[in-house]
PDB file of C-alpha atoms in Angstrom:
ATOM      1  CA  ASP A   1      98.995  80.955 107.485  1.00  0.00           C
ATOM      2  CA  ALA A   2     102.880  82.114 105.372  1.00  0.00           C
ATOM      3  CA  GLY A   3     105.909  80.440 108.395  1.00  0.00           C
ATOM      4  CA  ILE A   4     105.411  84.062 110.491  1.00  0.00           C
ATOM      5  CA  THR A   5     104.934  83.615 114.529  1.00  0.00           C
ATOM      6  CA  GLN A   6     105.660  85.476 117.362  1.00  0.00           C
ATOM      7  CA  SER A   7     106.848  85.556 121.088  1.00  0.00           C
ATOM      8  CA  PRO A   8     105.464  85.542 123.287  1.00  0.00           C
ATOM      9  CA  ARG A   9     101.729  86.254 122.602  1.00  0.00           C
ATOM     10  CA  HIS A  10     101.210  88.379 125.704  1.00  0.00           C
ATOM     11  CA  LYS A  11     103.392  89.593 128.259  1.00  0.00           C
ATOM     12  CA  VAL A  12     102.891  91.843 131.555  1.00  0.00           C
ATOM     13  CA  THR A  13     106.037  94.147 132.482  1.00  0.00           C
ATOM     14  CA  GLU A  14     107.057  96.411 135.034  1.00  0.00           C
ATOM     15  CA  THR A  15     107.827  99.666 134.302  1.00  0.00           C
ATOM     16  CA  GLY A  16     111.567  99.982 133.489  1.00  0.00           C
ATOM     17  CA  THR A  17     112.440  96.379 132.418  1.00  0.00           C
ATOM     18  CA  PRO A  18     113.905  95.331 129.597  1.00  0.00           C
ATOM     19  CA  VAL A  19     111.943  93.781 127.384  1.00  0.00           C
ATOM     20  CA  THR A  20     112.498  92.070 124.064  1.00  0.00           C
ATOM     21  CA  LEU A  21     110.258  90.417 121.653  1.00  0.00           C
ATOM     22  CA  ARG A  22     110.683  87.657 118.500  1.00  0.00           C
ATOM     23  CA  CYS A  23     110.143  87.104 115.422  1.00  0.00           C
ATOM     24  CA  HIS A  24     110.871  84.403 113.877  1.00  0.00           C
ATOM     25  CA  GLN A  25     110.063  82.988 109.641  1.00  0.00           C
ATOM     26  CA  THR A  26     110.293  79.595 107.522  1.00  0.00           C
ATOM     27  CA  GLU A  27     108.650  82.357 104.713  1.00  0.00           C
ATOM     28  CA  ASN A  28     113.109  82.803 103.355  1.00  0.00           C
ATOM     29  CA  HIS A  29     111.054  86.767 103.247  1.00  0.00           C
ATOM     30  CA  ARG A  30     113.785  89.440 102.742  1.00  0.00           C
ATOM     31  CA  TYR A  31     111.478  92.020 104.842  1.00  0.00           C
ATOM     32  CA  MET A  32     111.002  92.275 108.177  1.00  0.00           C
ATOM     33  CA  TYR A  33     108.852  95.318 110.031  1.00  0.00           C
ATOM     34  CA  TRP A  34     108.070  95.767 113.122  1.00  0.00           C
ATOM     35  CA  TYR A  35     105.286  97.169 113.933  1.00  0.00           C
ATOM     36  CA  ARG A  36     102.311  99.006 117.538  1.00  0.00           C
ATOM     37  CA  GLN A  37      99.446  98.990 117.185  1.00  0.00           C
ATOM     38  CA  ASP A  38      96.734 101.704 119.820  1.00  0.00           C
ATOM     39  CA  PRO A  39      93.268 102.418 118.778  1.00  0.00           C
ATOM     40  CA  GLY A  40      92.595 106.153 117.312  1.00  0.00           C
ATOM     41  CA  HIS A  41      96.826 105.482 115.136  1.00  0.00           C
ATOM     42  CA  GLY A  42      96.484 101.854 113.361  1.00  0.00           C
ATOM     43  CA  LEU A  43      99.717 100.698 112.031  1.00  0.00           C
ATOM     44  CA  ARG A  44     102.619 102.598 113.429  1.00  0.00           C
ATOM     45  CA  LEU A  45     106.109 101.562 111.525  1.00  0.00           C
ATOM     46  CA  ILE A  46     109.045 101.623 114.884  1.00  0.00           C
ATOM     47  CA  HIS A  47     112.208 100.018 112.890  1.00  0.00           C
ATOM     48  CA  TYR A  48     112.116  97.230 110.080  1.00  0.00           C
ATOM     49  CA  SER A  49     115.018  95.105 108.147  1.00  0.00           C
ATOM     50  CA  TYR A  50     115.868  94.715 104.598  1.00  0.00           C
ATOM     51  CA  GLY A  51     118.405  92.389 104.535  1.00  0.00           C
ATOM     52  CA  VAL A  52     120.474  89.895 107.495  1.00  0.00           C
ATOM     53  CA  LYS A  53     122.016  93.004 110.120  1.00  0.00           C
ATOM     54  CA  ASP A  54     120.360  95.790 107.547  1.00  0.00           C
ATOM     55  CA  THR A  55     117.574  97.523 109.105  1.00  0.00           C
ATOM     56  CA  ASP A  56     116.572 100.952 109.784  1.00  0.00           C
ATOM     57  CA  LYS A  57     114.716 102.877 112.213  1.00  0.00           C
ATOM     58  CA  GLY A  58     110.451 103.824 112.020  1.00  0.00           C
ATOM     59  CA  GLU A  59     108.566 106.574 112.311  1.00  0.00           C
ATOM     60  CA  VAL A  60     107.774 105.484 116.494  1.00  0.00           C
ATOM     61  CA  SER A  61     111.863 104.250 117.203  1.00  0.00           C
ATOM     62  CA  ASP A  62     112.429 106.104 120.203  1.00  0.00           C
ATOM     63  CA  GLY A  63     112.819 103.474 123.379  1.00  0.00           C
ATOM     64  CA  TYR A  64     113.064 100.890 121.262  1.00  0.00           C
ATOM     65  CA  SER A  65     116.531  98.419 119.197  1.00  0.00           C
ATOM     66  CA  VAL A  66     115.606  95.438 117.321  1.00  0.00           C
ATOM     67  CA  SER A  67     118.311  93.184 115.952  1.00  0.00           C
ATOM     68  CA  ARG A  68     118.657  90.559 113.094  1.00  0.00           C
ATOM     69  CA  SER A  69     121.603  88.579 113.107  1.00  0.00           C
ATOM     70  CA  LYS A  70     120.177  85.686 110.814  1.00  0.00           C
ATOM     71  CA  THR A  71     117.185  86.143 107.477  1.00  0.00           C
ATOM     72  CA  GLU A  72     114.828  83.996 109.622  1.00  0.00           C
ATOM     73  CA  ASP A  73     114.963  86.166 113.672  1.00  0.00           C
ATOM     74  CA  PHE A  74     114.561  89.970 114.438  1.00  0.00           C
ATOM     75  CA  LEU A  75     114.018  90.735 117.532  1.00  0.00           C
ATOM     76  CA  LEU A  76     112.546  93.317 118.617  1.00  0.00           C
ATOM     77  CA  THR A  77     113.774  95.240 122.695  1.00  0.00           C
ATOM     78  CA  LEU A  78     112.399  97.634 125.055  1.00  0.00           C
ATOM     79  CA  GLU A  79     115.874  98.610 126.705  1.00  0.00           C
ATOM     80  CA  SER A  80     113.584 100.457 129.960  1.00  0.00           C
ATOM     81  CA  ALA A  81     110.063  99.545 129.177  1.00  0.00           C
ATOM     82  CA  THR A  82     107.183 102.600 130.124  1.00  0.00           C
ATOM     83  CA  SER A  83     103.196 102.381 130.312  1.00  0.00           C
ATOM     84  CA  SER A  84     102.832 104.193 127.274  1.00  0.00           C
ATOM     85  CA  GLN A  85     104.876 101.407 125.076  1.00  0.00           C
ATOM     86  CA  THR A  86     102.036  99.156 126.538  1.00  0.00           C
ATOM     87  CA  SER A  87     100.947  97.682 123.170  1.00  0.00           C
ATOM     88  CA  VAL A  88     100.023  95.221 120.468  1.00  0.00           C
ATOM     89  CA  TYR A  89     102.906  94.261 118.147  1.00  0.00           C
ATOM     90  CA  PHE A  90     103.268  92.723 114.809  1.00  0.00           C
ATOM     91  CA  CYS A  91     105.895  91.268 113.536  1.00  0.00           C
ATOM     92  CA  ALA A  92     105.236  91.867 108.832  1.00  0.00           C
ATOM     93  CA  ILE A  93     107.086  89.620 106.282  1.00  0.00           C
ATOM     94  CA  SER A  94     107.478  90.740 103.143  1.00  0.00           C
ATOM     95  CA  GLU A  95     110.410  89.176 100.410  1.00  0.00           C
ATOM     96  CA  SER A  96     110.756  92.487  98.377  1.00  0.00           C
ATOM     97  CA  GLY A  97     109.761  96.102  99.607  1.00  0.00           C
ATOM     98  CA  GLN A  98     106.997  96.295  97.389  1.00  0.00           C
ATOM     99  CA  SER A  99     104.403  92.698  98.071  1.00  0.00           C
ATOM    100  CA  GLU A 100     102.247  91.516 100.162  1.00  0.00           C
ATOM    101  CA  ALA A 101     103.620  91.769 103.753  1.00  0.00           C
ATOM    102  CA  PHE A 102     102.357  88.990 106.167  1.00  0.00           C
ATOM    103  CA  PHE A 103     101.352  89.581 109.450  1.00  0.00           C
ATOM    104  CA  GLY A 104     102.732  87.420 112.713  1.00  0.00           C
ATOM    105  CA  GLN A 105      99.769  87.234 116.011  1.00  0.00           C
ATOM    106  CA  GLY A 106     100.804  89.640 117.445  1.00  0.00           C
ATOM    107  CA  THR A 107     101.873  90.411 120.498  1.00  0.00           C
ATOM    108  CA  ARG A 108     100.018  92.536 123.103  1.00  0.00           C
ATOM    109  CA  LEU A 109     101.869  94.465 125.840  1.00  0.00           C
ATOM    110  CA  THR A 110     100.772  95.704 128.814  1.00  0.00           C
ATOM    111  CA  VAL A 111     103.647  97.512 130.896  1.00  0.00           C
ATOM    112  CA  VAL A 112     102.506  98.591 134.633  1.00  0.00           C
TER     113      VAL A 112
ATOM    114  CA  GLY B   1     109.935 110.012 105.238  1.00  0.00           C
ATOM    115  CA  GLU B   2     106.583 109.204 103.997  1.00  0.00           C
ATOM    116  CA  ASN B   3     103.310 109.909 105.363  1.00  0.00           C
ATOM    117  CA  VAL B   4      99.464 108.552 104.434  1.00  0.00           C
ATOM    118  CA  GLU B   5      96.554 110.278 106.278  1.00  0.00           C
ATOM    119  CA  GLN B   6      93.275 108.253 105.721  1.00  0.00           C
ATOM    120  CA  HIS B   7      89.423 108.595 105.585  1.00  0.00           C
ATOM    121  CA  PRO B   8      87.054 109.027 106.356  1.00  0.00           C
ATOM    122  CA  SER B   9      88.065 106.908 110.120  1.00  0.00           C
ATOM    123  CA  THR B  10      84.403 105.452 110.325  1.00  0.00           C
ATOM    124  CA  LEU B  11      81.821 104.497 107.867  1.00  0.00           C
ATOM    125  CA  SER B  12      78.454 103.017 107.875  1.00  0.00           C
ATOM    126  CA  VAL B  13      76.747 102.056 105.413  1.00  0.00           C
ATOM    127  CA  GLN B  14      73.738  99.533 103.907  1.00  0.00           C
ATOM    128  CA  GLU B  15      73.645  95.837 102.594  1.00  0.00           C
ATOM    129  CA  GLY B  16      74.279  96.234  99.632  1.00  0.00           C
ATOM    130  CA  ASP B  17      75.699 100.055  99.061  1.00  0.00           C
ATOM    131  CA  SER B  18      78.967 101.061  98.357  1.00  0.00           C
ATOM    132  CA  ALA B  19      81.479 102.210 100.362  1.00  0.00           C
ATOM    133  CA  VAL B  20      84.790 104.254  98.839  1.00  0.00           C
ATOM    134  CA  ILE B  21      88.557 104.427 101.169  1.00  0.00           C
ATOM    135  CA  LYS B  22      90.279 107.165 100.454  1.00  0.00           C
ATOM    136  CA  CYS B  23      94.137 108.006 101.266  1.00  0.00           C
ATOM    137  CA  THR B  24      96.562 110.390 100.408  1.00  0.00           C
ATOM    138  CA  TYR B  25     100.033 109.862 100.367  1.00  0.00           C
ATOM    139  CA  SER B  26     103.298 112.800 100.369  1.00  0.00           C
ATOM    140  CA  ASP B  27     105.925 110.701  99.375  1.00  0.00           C
ATOM    141  CA  SER B  28     106.190 110.649  95.635  1.00  0.00           C
ATOM    142  CA  ALA B  29     108.674 108.121  95.485  1.00  0.00           C
ATOM    143  CA  SER B  30     106.338 105.982  96.874  1.00  0.00           C
ATOM    144  CA  ASN B  31     104.829 102.941  94.201  1.00  0.00           C
ATOM    145  CA  TYR B  32     103.423 100.018  96.255  1.00  0.00           C
ATOM    146  CA  PHE B  33      99.967 100.509  97.379  1.00  0.00           C
ATOM    147  CA  PRO B  34      98.372  97.943  99.302  1.00  0.00           C
ATOM    148  CA  TRP B  35      94.728  98.014 101.742  1.00  0.00           C
ATOM    149  CA  TYR B  36      94.498  95.760 104.305  1.00  0.00           C
ATOM    150  CA  LYS B  37      91.374  94.365 106.285  1.00  0.00           C
ATOM    151  CA  GLN B  38      91.876  92.989 109.907  1.00  0.00           C
ATOM    152  CA  GLU B  39      88.649  91.553 111.701  1.00  0.00           C
ATOM    153  CA  LEU B  40      88.812  92.210 115.347  1.00  0.00           C
ATOM    154  CA  GLY B  41      91.355  90.606 117.111  1.00  0.00           C
ATOM    155  CA  LYS B  42      93.110  89.251 114.168  1.00  0.00           C
ATOM    156  CA  ARG B  43      95.963  90.184 112.367  1.00  0.00           C
ATOM    157  CA  PRO B  44      95.762  92.247 108.987  1.00  0.00           C
ATOM    158  CA  GLN B  45      95.099  90.574 106.032  1.00  0.00           C
ATOM    159  CA  LEU B  46      95.493  91.934 102.192  1.00  0.00           C
ATOM    160  CA  ILE B  47      92.633  92.139 100.340  1.00  0.00           C
ATOM    161  CA  ILE B  48      93.979  94.213  97.366  1.00  0.00           C
ATOM    162  CA  ASP B  49      97.437  96.156  95.937  1.00  0.00           C
ATOM    163  CA  ILE B  50      97.891  98.425  92.836  1.00  0.00           C
ATOM    164  CA  ARG B  51     101.464  99.593  92.065  1.00  0.00           C
ATOM    165  CA  SER B  52     101.794 102.830  90.337  1.00  0.00           C
ATOM    166  CA  ASN B  53     102.088 101.751  86.586  1.00  0.00           C
ATOM    167  CA  VAL B  54      98.285 101.335  86.795  1.00  0.00           C
ATOM    168  CA  GLY B  55      95.553 103.243  87.506  1.00  0.00           C
ATOM    169  CA  GLU B  56      93.219 100.700  88.897  1.00  0.00           C
ATOM    170  CA  LYS B  57      92.833  97.153  89.742  1.00  0.00           C
ATOM    171  CA  LYS B  58      89.887  95.099  90.013  1.00  0.00           C
ATOM    172  CA  ASP B  59      88.706  92.339  92.225  1.00  0.00           C
ATOM    173  CA  GLN B  60      85.212  91.078  92.201  1.00  0.00           C
ATOM    174  CA  ARG B  61      83.468  93.432  94.843  1.00  0.00           C
ATOM    175  CA  ILE B  62      86.790  95.349  95.626  1.00  0.00           C
ATOM    176  CA  ALA B  63      88.383  97.719  93.367  1.00  0.00           C
ATOM    177  CA  VAL B  64      91.568  99.798  94.409  1.00  0.00           C
ATOM    178  CA  THR B  65      92.447 103.156  91.415  1.00  0.00           C
ATOM    179  CA  LEU B  66      95.617 105.235  91.638  1.00  0.00           C
ATOM    180  CA  ASN B  67      95.701 109.031  91.189  1.00  0.00           C
ATOM    181  CA  LYS B  68      99.410 109.245  90.985  1.00  0.00           C
ATOM    182  CA  THR B  69     100.060 113.457  89.998  1.00  0.00           C
ATOM    183  CA  ALA B  70      97.003 113.578  92.912  1.00  0.00           C
ATOM    184  CA  LYS B  71      99.284 111.905  95.260  1.00  0.00           C
ATOM    185  CA  HIS B  72      95.376 110.030  96.420  1.00  0.00           C
ATOM    186  CA  PHE B  73      94.158 106.359  95.974  1.00  0.00           C
ATOM    187  CA  SER B  74      90.476 104.982  96.844  1.00  0.00           C
ATOM    188  CA  LEU B  75      89.630 101.342  98.128  1.00  0.00           C
ATOM    189  CA  HIS B  76      85.719 101.017  96.777  1.00  0.00           C
ATOM    190  CA  ILE B  77      83.506  98.206  97.711  1.00  0.00           C
ATOM    191  CA  THR B  78      80.526  96.927  96.000  1.00  0.00           C
ATOM    192  CA  GLU B  79      77.487  95.894  97.019  1.00  0.00           C
ATOM    193  CA  THR B  80      79.049  95.245 100.866  1.00  0.00           C
ATOM    194  CA  GLN B  81      77.928  92.465 102.512  1.00  0.00           C
ATOM    195  CA  PRO B  82      77.961  92.428 107.126  1.00  0.00           C
ATOM    196  CA  GLU B  83      80.829  89.573 106.519  1.00  0.00           C
ATOM    197  CA  ASP B  84      82.953  93.419 105.425  1.00  0.00           C
ATOM    198  CA  SER B  85      82.379  95.292 108.529  1.00  0.00           C
ATOM    199  CA  ALA B  86      86.633  95.472 109.764  1.00  0.00           C
ATOM    200  CA  VAL B  87      89.579  97.682 110.025  1.00  0.00           C
ATOM    201  CA  TYR B  88      90.695  98.432 107.105  1.00  0.00           C
ATOM    202  CA  PHE B  89      94.282 100.285 106.649  1.00  0.00           C
ATOM    203  CA  CYS B  90      96.151 101.892 103.741  1.00  0.00           C
ATOM    204  CA  ALA B  91      99.382 101.792 103.068  1.00  0.00           C
ATOM    205  CA  ALA B  92     102.538 102.742 100.925  1.00  0.00           C
ATOM    206  CA  ALA B  93     106.496 101.535 100.262  1.00  0.00           C
ATOM    207  CA  SER B  94     108.809 103.244  98.469  1.00  0.00           C
ATOM    208  CA  GLY B  95     110.602 101.869  96.042  1.00  0.00           C
ATOM    209  CA  GLY B  96     114.348 100.793  96.013  1.00  0.00           C
ATOM    210  CA  SER B  97     115.782  98.850  98.362  1.00  0.00           C
ATOM    211  CA  GLN B  98     115.541 100.190 101.773  1.00  0.00           C
ATOM    212  CA  GLY B  99     111.855 100.257 100.734  1.00  0.00           C
ATOM    213  CA  ASN B 100     109.408 100.361 104.223  1.00  0.00           C
ATOM    214  CA  LEU B 101     106.008  99.958 104.631  1.00  0.00           C
ATOM    215  CA  ILE B 102     104.002 103.049 106.143  1.00  0.00           C
ATOM    216  CA  PHE B 103     100.057 102.710 107.150  1.00  0.00           C
ATOM    217  CA  GLY B 104      97.039 104.752 106.915  1.00  0.00           C
ATOM    218  CA  LYS B 105      96.307 105.282 110.135  1.00  0.00           C
ATOM    219  CA  GLY B 106      92.542 103.172 109.044  1.00  0.00           C
ATOM    220  CA  THR B 107      89.090 102.551 108.357  1.00  0.00           C
ATOM    221  CA  LYS B 108      85.992 100.851 110.599  1.00  0.00           C
ATOM    222  CA  LEU B 109      83.810  99.992 108.080  1.00  0.00           C
ATOM    223  CA  SER B 110      80.055  98.593 109.877  1.00  0.00           C
ATOM    224  CA  VAL B 111      77.790  97.261 107.603  1.00  0.00           C
ATOM    225  CA  LYS B 112      74.041  97.012 109.009  1.00  0.00           C
ATOM    226  CA  PRO B 113      71.681  94.166 107.726  1.00  0.00           C
TER     227      PRO B 113
END
C-alpha cells in the first residue's frame, strides 16, 4: 500500500465545533485530494492540492477549508461542523493530475 | 467544471456472464479516465485506466473503451466471478497543472454464483 495515513480514523463531534482531519503521505506525491463518500452520491471532491500552498475547491467545498504547508500533510477543517457533514472522508494522493490516485483508509465522522 | 455520469447504479449478473458499466463526462479537456473498485468497508483501488490518446485497453478479464467524440467510456468485465462483487467508480481528470479528479456515483455489481 502507498504510504498514506489518515487521522483520526473515527470521530464523533458535536454540532458547531471545529474539526480537523489530517492526511499524511510518505510518497512525495504532488497531488492530494479530500473526498467525502455518502450513500447514493459516490465520491465527491471537497478540495484538492497540486502543490505546497496550492489548493483549489472541488464539487462540495462549502463549509470546508484546507491547508497544505508541506508536501506530506493535507489538512481538512470543518470550521463549524453540521449534521450534514456526517460522512466518510477519504484522502487520496497522486503523482500527477493524470495518474493513479491512492486512497487512505478513510475517516468516519459523525456530527451529533 | 467536470461532471461524470455513471450507469447503471446497480447491476446483477450470473457468474460467468459479462458486465458493462458506462460513464459520460462533460469536460472535453479531460484526458485521463480511471476505474476504481471498492469492496465493502475498504478503500477504493484502481483496477484499470485509459488516456485520451487510446481507444481501448485490456487487462485479463477487464477492459475499458473510450469514445472521445461522444465523451463516454465503459468498463467491461468478462467471465464474472463472485469476488468481482463490489462498487465500481469511474472518474475523469482534466489536463493541465491544476487537474482534479471527479468521480461518478458508482455502480454496485453483484455476481450471483
